[in-house]
Amino acid sequence: MDRPERVRHFTKVSDLSVEEIRKILKRAFKLKERPHADRSLTGRTVALIFSKPSTRTRVSFSVCVYQLGGMALYLSEQELQMRSSESLEDTARVLSRFVDAIVIRTFAQSDVDELAAHATVPVINALTDERHPCQALSDIFTFEERFPDSKGRTITYMGDGNNVAVSLAAAGALSGIDVCLGIPEEYDLAPALWEEIQGLAAAHGTRVWVERDPERAVETASAVYTDVWTSMGQERDQGKLQALQPYQVNRGLMSVAPWEAIVMHCLPAHRGEEITDEIMDGPQSVVFDQAENRVHVQKALLTFLLGGD
Ligand code: CP
Ligand code: NVA
């Protein structure tokens, strides 16, 4: 595989065009059918830098790189010189001399952006406080797996306006899927991110809107999506848990949603908080398909970013 002329990063969903997302998801469908068919990362190395815990993202990226013939290097931030005695810029420049791509999970989105600004290999955002684009790309795949006629359908996200909500809304906007955000007022998306999402939706003829009433939010949903109410790095706040209680994905709420609606969760789940056991383990749930699909989609993403096509 030749290195592309222009380095492509994936720091946020909209780093990809609509056509590129289509190409990656199509490739992911093929890779899901034949997981060992592509060995285009043979002899190549991918650094995985994690400053927060991870099960799915860390393991799926390790598996992705291995199945593609390459080697993943897991680096916890504590074991790097990064930030403690070396700048992000120098870290980016040094790692670019060793590895073929850098996957990073950290707190500030600006750190990922800075790394990308100085790296000469692709930088992939594996979650920040602001965004979770790999999850969102993969979630569109899972949604389309269930609903090949996805255009014009609605995914309703129930919870706080967190990283997962932001990237899901962006990915929906770029994929012809409407996104309803069932969010209480106090936990709306940050204004700048809301503006960005509205801009994407307007540019692509899709709708992203907020519905405060939980039942109205799910009435027309083809998927009801939720995430933990307390994200990594946040203080657990009793007031927030109470405000979000009416947005719990449970049997009562799902009885209002269309019969064919699926239930999505990026995981890890706090069972009994944002989702009940019977719904998470019930027939509408696709949450473990979502987890598996991280592998297929990230393989397609890696081959796209590293191969340049
Ligand atoms: N969904 C997700 O990113 O899970 P991890 O935090 O386990 O990586
Ligand atoms: N919003 C969650 C997602 C975990 C995958 C968090 O940031 O902790």
Coordinates of C-alpha atoms and ligand atoms in Angstrom, one line a residue:
M1 CA 0.0 0.0 0.0
D2 CA 1.5 3.4 -1.0
R3 CA 1.3 6.3 1.3
P4 CA -1.2 8.9 0.1
E5 CA 0.1 12.3 -1.0
R6 CA -2.1 14.3 1.4
V7 CA -2.3 13.1 5.0
R8 CA -5.9 12.6 6.0
H9 CA -7.1 12.7 9.6
F10 CA -10.3 11.6 11.3
T11 CA -10.7 14.0 14.2
K12 CA -14.4 14.5 13.6
V13 CA -17.1 13.0 11.4
S14 CA -17.1 15.9 8.9
D15 CA -13.4 15.3 8.1
L16 CA -15.0 12.9 5.6
S17 CA -17.3 13.8 2.7
V18 CA -20.6 12.1 2.1
E19 CA -19.0 10.1 -0.8
E20 CA -16.1 9.0 1.4
I21 CA -18.4 7.9 4.2
R22 CA -20.4 5.8 1.6
K23 CA -17.1 4.3 0.3
I24 CA -15.9 3.4 3.8
L25 CA -19.3 1.8 4.8
K26 CA -19.5 -0.1 1.6
R27 CA -16.0 -1.4 2.2
A28 CA -16.9 -2.3 5.8
F29 CA -19.9 -4.4 4.6
K30 CA -17.4 -6.4 2.4
L31 CA -14.9 -6.7 5.2
K32 CA -17.6 -8.0 7.5
E33 CA -18.4 -10.8 5.0
R34 CA -14.7 -11.6 4.5
P35 CA -12.8 -10.4 7.6
H36 CA -9.4 -11.8 6.5
A37 CA -9.5 -10.7 2.8
D38 CA -7.6 -7.5 3.3
R39 CA -3.9 -7.6 4.4
S40 CA -3.0 -4.1 3.2
L41 CA -1.4 -3.0 6.5
T42 CA 1.2 -5.7 6.3
G43 CA 4.4 -4.4 7.8
R44 CA 2.7 -1.2 9.1
T45 CA 2.3 0.0 12.7
V46 CA -0.5 1.9 14.4
A47 CA 0.0 3.7 17.8
L48 CA -3.0 3.6 20.1
I49 CA -2.7 6.3 22.7
F50 CA -5.3 6.1 25.5
S51 CA -5.6 8.6 28.4
K52 CA -9.0 7.2 29.4
P53 CA -10.2 3.6 29.9
S54 CA -11.6 1.6 26.9
T55 CA -12.8 -1.9 26.2
R56 CA -14.3 -1.7 22.7
T57 CA -12.2 1.0 21.1
R58 CA -8.9 -0.3 22.3
V59 CA -9.6 -3.9 21.6
S60 CA -11.4 -3.3 18.3
F61 CA -8.5 -1.2 16.9
S62 CA -5.9 -3.8 18.0
V63 CA -7.9 -6.5 16.3
C64 CA -8.4 -4.3 13.2
V65 CA -4.7 -3.7 12.7
Y66 CA -3.8 -7.3 13.3
Q67 CA -6.4 -8.6 10.9
L68 CA -5.1 -6.2 8.3
G69 CA -1.6 -7.6 8.7
G70 CA -0.1 -4.8 10.8
M71 CA 0.9 -4.3 14.4
A72 CA -0.8 -2.1 17.0
L73 CA 1.2 -0.5 19.8
Y74 CA -0.9 0.3 22.9
L75 CA 0.5 3.3 24.7
S76 CA -1.1 4.6 27.8
E77 CA -0.6 8.4 28.2
Q78 CA 1.1 7.8 31.6
E79 CA 3.8 5.8 30.0
L80 CA 4.6 8.4 27.3
Q81 CA 6.6 11.6 27.8
M82 CA 3.7 13.4 26.1
R83 CA 2.5 16.4 28.1
S84 CA 4.6 15.7 31.2
S85 CA 7.9 16.5 29.6
E86 CA 7.3 16.7 25.8
S87 CA 4.9 18.8 23.9
L88 CA 2.1 17.4 21.8
E89 CA 3.8 18.9 18.7
D90 CA 7.1 17.0 19.3
T91 CA 5.2 13.8 20.2
A92 CA 3.3 14.1 16.9
R93 CA 6.6 14.6 15.0
V94 CA 8.4 11.8 16.7
L95 CA 5.6 9.2 16.4
S96 CA 5.2 10.1 12.7
R97 CA 8.7 8.9 12.2
F98 CA 7.9 5.5 13.8
V99 CA 4.3 4.6 13.0
D100 CA 1.9 4.8 10.1
A101 CA -1.1 6.1 12.0
I102 CA -2.0 7.4 15.5
V103 CA -5.2 6.6 17.2
I104 CA -5.8 8.8 20.3
R105 CA -8.4 8.8 23.1
T106 CA -8.1 11.8 25.4
F107 CA -10.0 14.6 27.1
A108 CA -9.6 17.8 25.1
Q109 CA -10.6 17.9 21.4
S110 CA -8.0 20.6 21.0
D111 CA -5.2 18.0 21.9
V112 CA -6.3 15.7 19.1
D113 CA -6.5 18.7 16.7
E114 CA -3.0 19.8 17.8
L115 CA -1.6 16.3 17.3
A116 CA -3.2 16.2 13.9
A117 CA -1.8 19.6 13.0
H118 CA 1.8 18.3 13.5
A119 CA 1.6 14.7 12.6
T120 CA 2.6 13.6 9.1
V121 CA 0.6 10.3 9.4
P122 CA -3.2 10.0 9.9
V123 CA -4.5 10.8 13.4
I124 CA -7.8 9.2 14.4
N125 CA -10.0 10.4 17.3
A126 CA -10.9 7.5 19.5
L127 CA -13.0 9.7 21.8
T128 CA -12.7 13.1 23.3
D129 CA -14.9 15.0 25.7
E130 CA -16.5 16.6 22.6
R131 CA -16.7 13.9 20.0
H132 CA -16.7 10.1 19.3
P133 CA -16.5 9.9 15.5
C134 CA -15.4 6.2 15.1
Q135 CA -18.4 5.2 17.2
A136 CA -20.8 7.3 15.1
L137 CA -19.5 6.0 11.7
S138 CA -19.9 2.5 13.0
D139 CA -23.4 3.3 14.3
I140 CA -24.5 4.4 10.9
F141 CA -23.3 1.1 9.6
T142 CA -25.3 -0.8 12.2
F143 CA -28.4 1.3 11.5
E144 CA -28.1 0.7 7.7
E145 CA -27.5 -3.0 8.3
R146 CA -31.0 -3.1 9.9
F147 CA -32.6 -0.5 7.6
P148 CA -31.0 -0.6 4.1
D149 CA -33.7 2.1 3.3
S150 CA -32.1 4.4 5.9
K151 CA -32.6 7.7 4.1
G152 CA -35.2 9.8 5.8
R153 CA -35.5 7.6 8.8
T154 CA -34.9 9.0 12.3
I155 CA -32.5 8.0 15.0
T156 CA -33.6 9.4 18.4
Y157 CA -30.9 9.9 20.9
M158 CA -32.0 10.0 24.6
G159 CA -29.6 11.4 27.2
D160 CA -27.3 14.4 27.7
G161 CA -25.7 16.4 24.9
N162 CA -22.4 14.5 25.1
N163 CA -19.6 13.4 22.7
V164 CA -21.7 10.5 21.4
A165 CA -24.7 12.7 20.7
V166 CA -22.6 15.2 18.9
S167 CA -20.9 12.7 16.6
L168 CA -24.1 10.7 16.0
A169 CA -25.9 13.9 14.9
A170 CA -23.1 14.8 12.6
A171 CA -23.0 11.3 11.1
G172 CA -26.7 11.3 10.6
A173 CA -26.6 14.6 9.0
L174 CA -24.0 13.4 6.5
S175 CA -25.8 10.1 5.8
G176 CA -29.3 11.3 5.0
I177 CA -30.7 10.2 8.4
D178 CA -32.6 12.6 10.6
V179 CA -31.6 12.8 14.3
C180 CA -33.9 13.7 17.1
L181 CA -32.2 14.6 20.4
G182 CA -34.3 13.8 23.4
I183 CA -32.3 16.0 25.8
P184 CA -33.4 18.0 28.9
E185 CA -32.7 21.7 28.6
E186 CA -29.9 21.8 31.1
Y187 CA -27.8 19.2 29.2
D188 CA -28.1 20.6 25.6
L189 CA -25.1 20.4 23.2
A190 CA -22.6 23.2 23.6
P191 CA -23.8 26.2 21.4
A192 CA -20.8 26.0 19.1
L193 CA -21.3 22.3 18.5
W194 CA -25.1 22.8 18.0
E195 CA -24.3 25.5 15.3
E196 CA -21.9 23.1 13.6
I197 CA -24.4 20.3 13.5
Q198 CA -27.2 22.6 12.2
G199 CA -24.8 23.8 9.5
L200 CA -24.1 20.2 8.5
A201 CA -27.8 19.2 8.5
A202 CA -28.7 22.3 6.4
A203 CA -25.9 21.6 3.9
H204 CA -27.0 18.0 3.5
G205 CA -30.8 18.4 3.5
T206 CA -31.3 16.5 6.8
R207 CA -32.8 17.4 10.1
V208 CA -31.4 17.4 13.6
W209 CA -33.7 18.7 16.2
V210 CA -34.3 18.7 20.0
E211 CA -37.5 17.3 21.5
R212 CA -37.8 17.8 25.3
D213 CA -40.8 15.4 25.7
P214 CA -39.4 11.9 25.9
E215 CA -42.4 10.2 24.4
R216 CA -42.7 12.6 21.5
A217 CA -39.0 12.1 20.9
V218 CA -39.3 8.4 20.1
E219 CA -42.7 8.4 18.4
T220 CA -41.3 8.3 14.9
A221 CA -37.9 6.7 15.7
S222 CA -36.5 3.8 13.7
A223 CA -33.8 3.6 16.4
V224 CA -33.8 4.7 20.0
Y225 CA -30.2 5.3 21.0
T226 CA -28.8 6.0 24.5
D227 CA -25.5 6.4 26.3
V228 CA -24.3 6.7 29.9
W229 CA -25.5 9.8 31.8
T230 CA -22.1 10.4 33.3
S231 CA -19.3 10.3 30.8
M232 CA -15.7 9.5 31.6
G233 CA -14.0 12.3 33.4
Q234 CA -17.3 13.9 34.6
E235 CA -18.4 14.1 38.2
R236 CA -21.3 12.0 39.0
D237 CA -24.1 14.4 39.7
Q238 CA -27.3 13.4 41.5
G239 CA -29.2 16.3 40.0
K240 CA -28.3 15.3 36.5
L241 CA -29.3 11.7 37.1
Q242 CA -32.8 12.9 38.3
A243 CA -33.2 15.3 35.3
L244 CA -32.4 12.4 32.9
Q245 CA -34.6 9.8 34.6
P246 CA -37.7 10.6 32.3
Y247 CA -35.4 9.9 29.3
Q248 CA -34.5 6.3 30.4
V249 CA -35.0 3.8 27.7
N250 CA -37.4 1.3 29.2
R251 CA -40.5 -0.7 28.3
G252 CA -42.8 2.2 28.8
L253 CA -40.9 4.4 26.5
M254 CA -40.4 1.7 23.9
S255 CA -44.1 1.0 23.8
V256 CA -44.5 4.5 22.3
A257 CA -41.9 3.9 19.6
P258 CA -42.8 2.2 16.3
W259 CA -42.8 -1.6 16.6
E260 CA -39.8 -2.0 14.2
A261 CA -37.6 0.4 16.2
I262 CA -34.2 -1.0 17.2
V263 CA -32.4 0.0 20.4
M264 CA -28.8 1.2 20.3
H265 CA -26.2 1.9 22.9
C266 CA -22.5 2.6 22.3
L267 CA -21.7 0.8 25.6
P268 CA -20.5 0.6 28.3
A269 CA -24.1 0.6 29.7
H270 CA -25.1 1.6 33.2
R271 CA -28.0 -0.9 33.4
G272 CA -30.9 0.5 35.4
E273 CA -29.9 4.1 34.7
E274 CA -30.1 5.1 31.1
I275 CA -31.5 1.7 30.0
T276 CA -33.2 -1.2 31.7
D277 CA -32.1 -4.8 31.5
E278 CA -35.2 -6.0 29.7
I279 CA -34.7 -3.5 26.9
M280 CA -30.9 -4.0 26.6
D281 CA -31.3 -7.8 26.5
G282 CA -34.6 -7.7 24.5
P283 CA -35.3 -8.5 20.9
Q284 CA -35.1 -4.9 19.7
S285 CA -31.5 -4.4 21.0
V286 CA -28.6 -4.3 18.6
V287 CA -26.1 -3.2 21.1
F288 CA -23.7 -6.1 20.7
D289 CA -23.8 -5.8 16.9
Q290 CA -22.8 -2.2 17.4
A291 CA -19.8 -3.3 19.4
E292 CA -18.8 -5.9 16.8
N293 CA -19.2 -3.5 13.9
R294 CA -16.6 -1.2 15.4
V295 CA -14.0 -3.7 14.0
H296 CA -15.4 -3.9 10.4
V297 CA -15.9 -0.1 10.1
Q298 CA -12.5 0.9 11.6
K299 CA -10.8 -1.6 9.3
A300 CA -12.4 0.2 6.4
L301 CA -11.5 3.6 7.9
L302 CA -7.9 2.6 8.4
T303 CA -7.4 1.3 4.9
F304 CA -9.1 4.4 3.5
L305 CA -6.9 6.8 5.5
L306 CA -3.7 4.9 5.1
G307 CA -4.2 4.0 1.4
G308 CA -5.7 7.2 0.3
D309 CA -8.6 5.7 -1.5
Ligands
CP1 N1 -18.1 2.5 22.9 C1 -16.9 2.7 23.3 O1 -16.1 3.5 22.8 O2 -16.5 1.9 24.3 P1 -15.1 1.9 25.1 O3 -15.1 3.1 26.0 O4 -15.1 0.6 25.8 O5 -14.0 2.0 24.1
NVA2 N1 -20.1 9.3 26.6 C1 -19.3 8.2 27.0 C2 -19.0 7.3 25.9 C3 -18.3 6.1 26.2 C4 -17.9 5.3 25.0 C5 -18.1 8.7 27.7 O1 -17.5 9.7 27.2 O2 -17.7 8.2 28.7

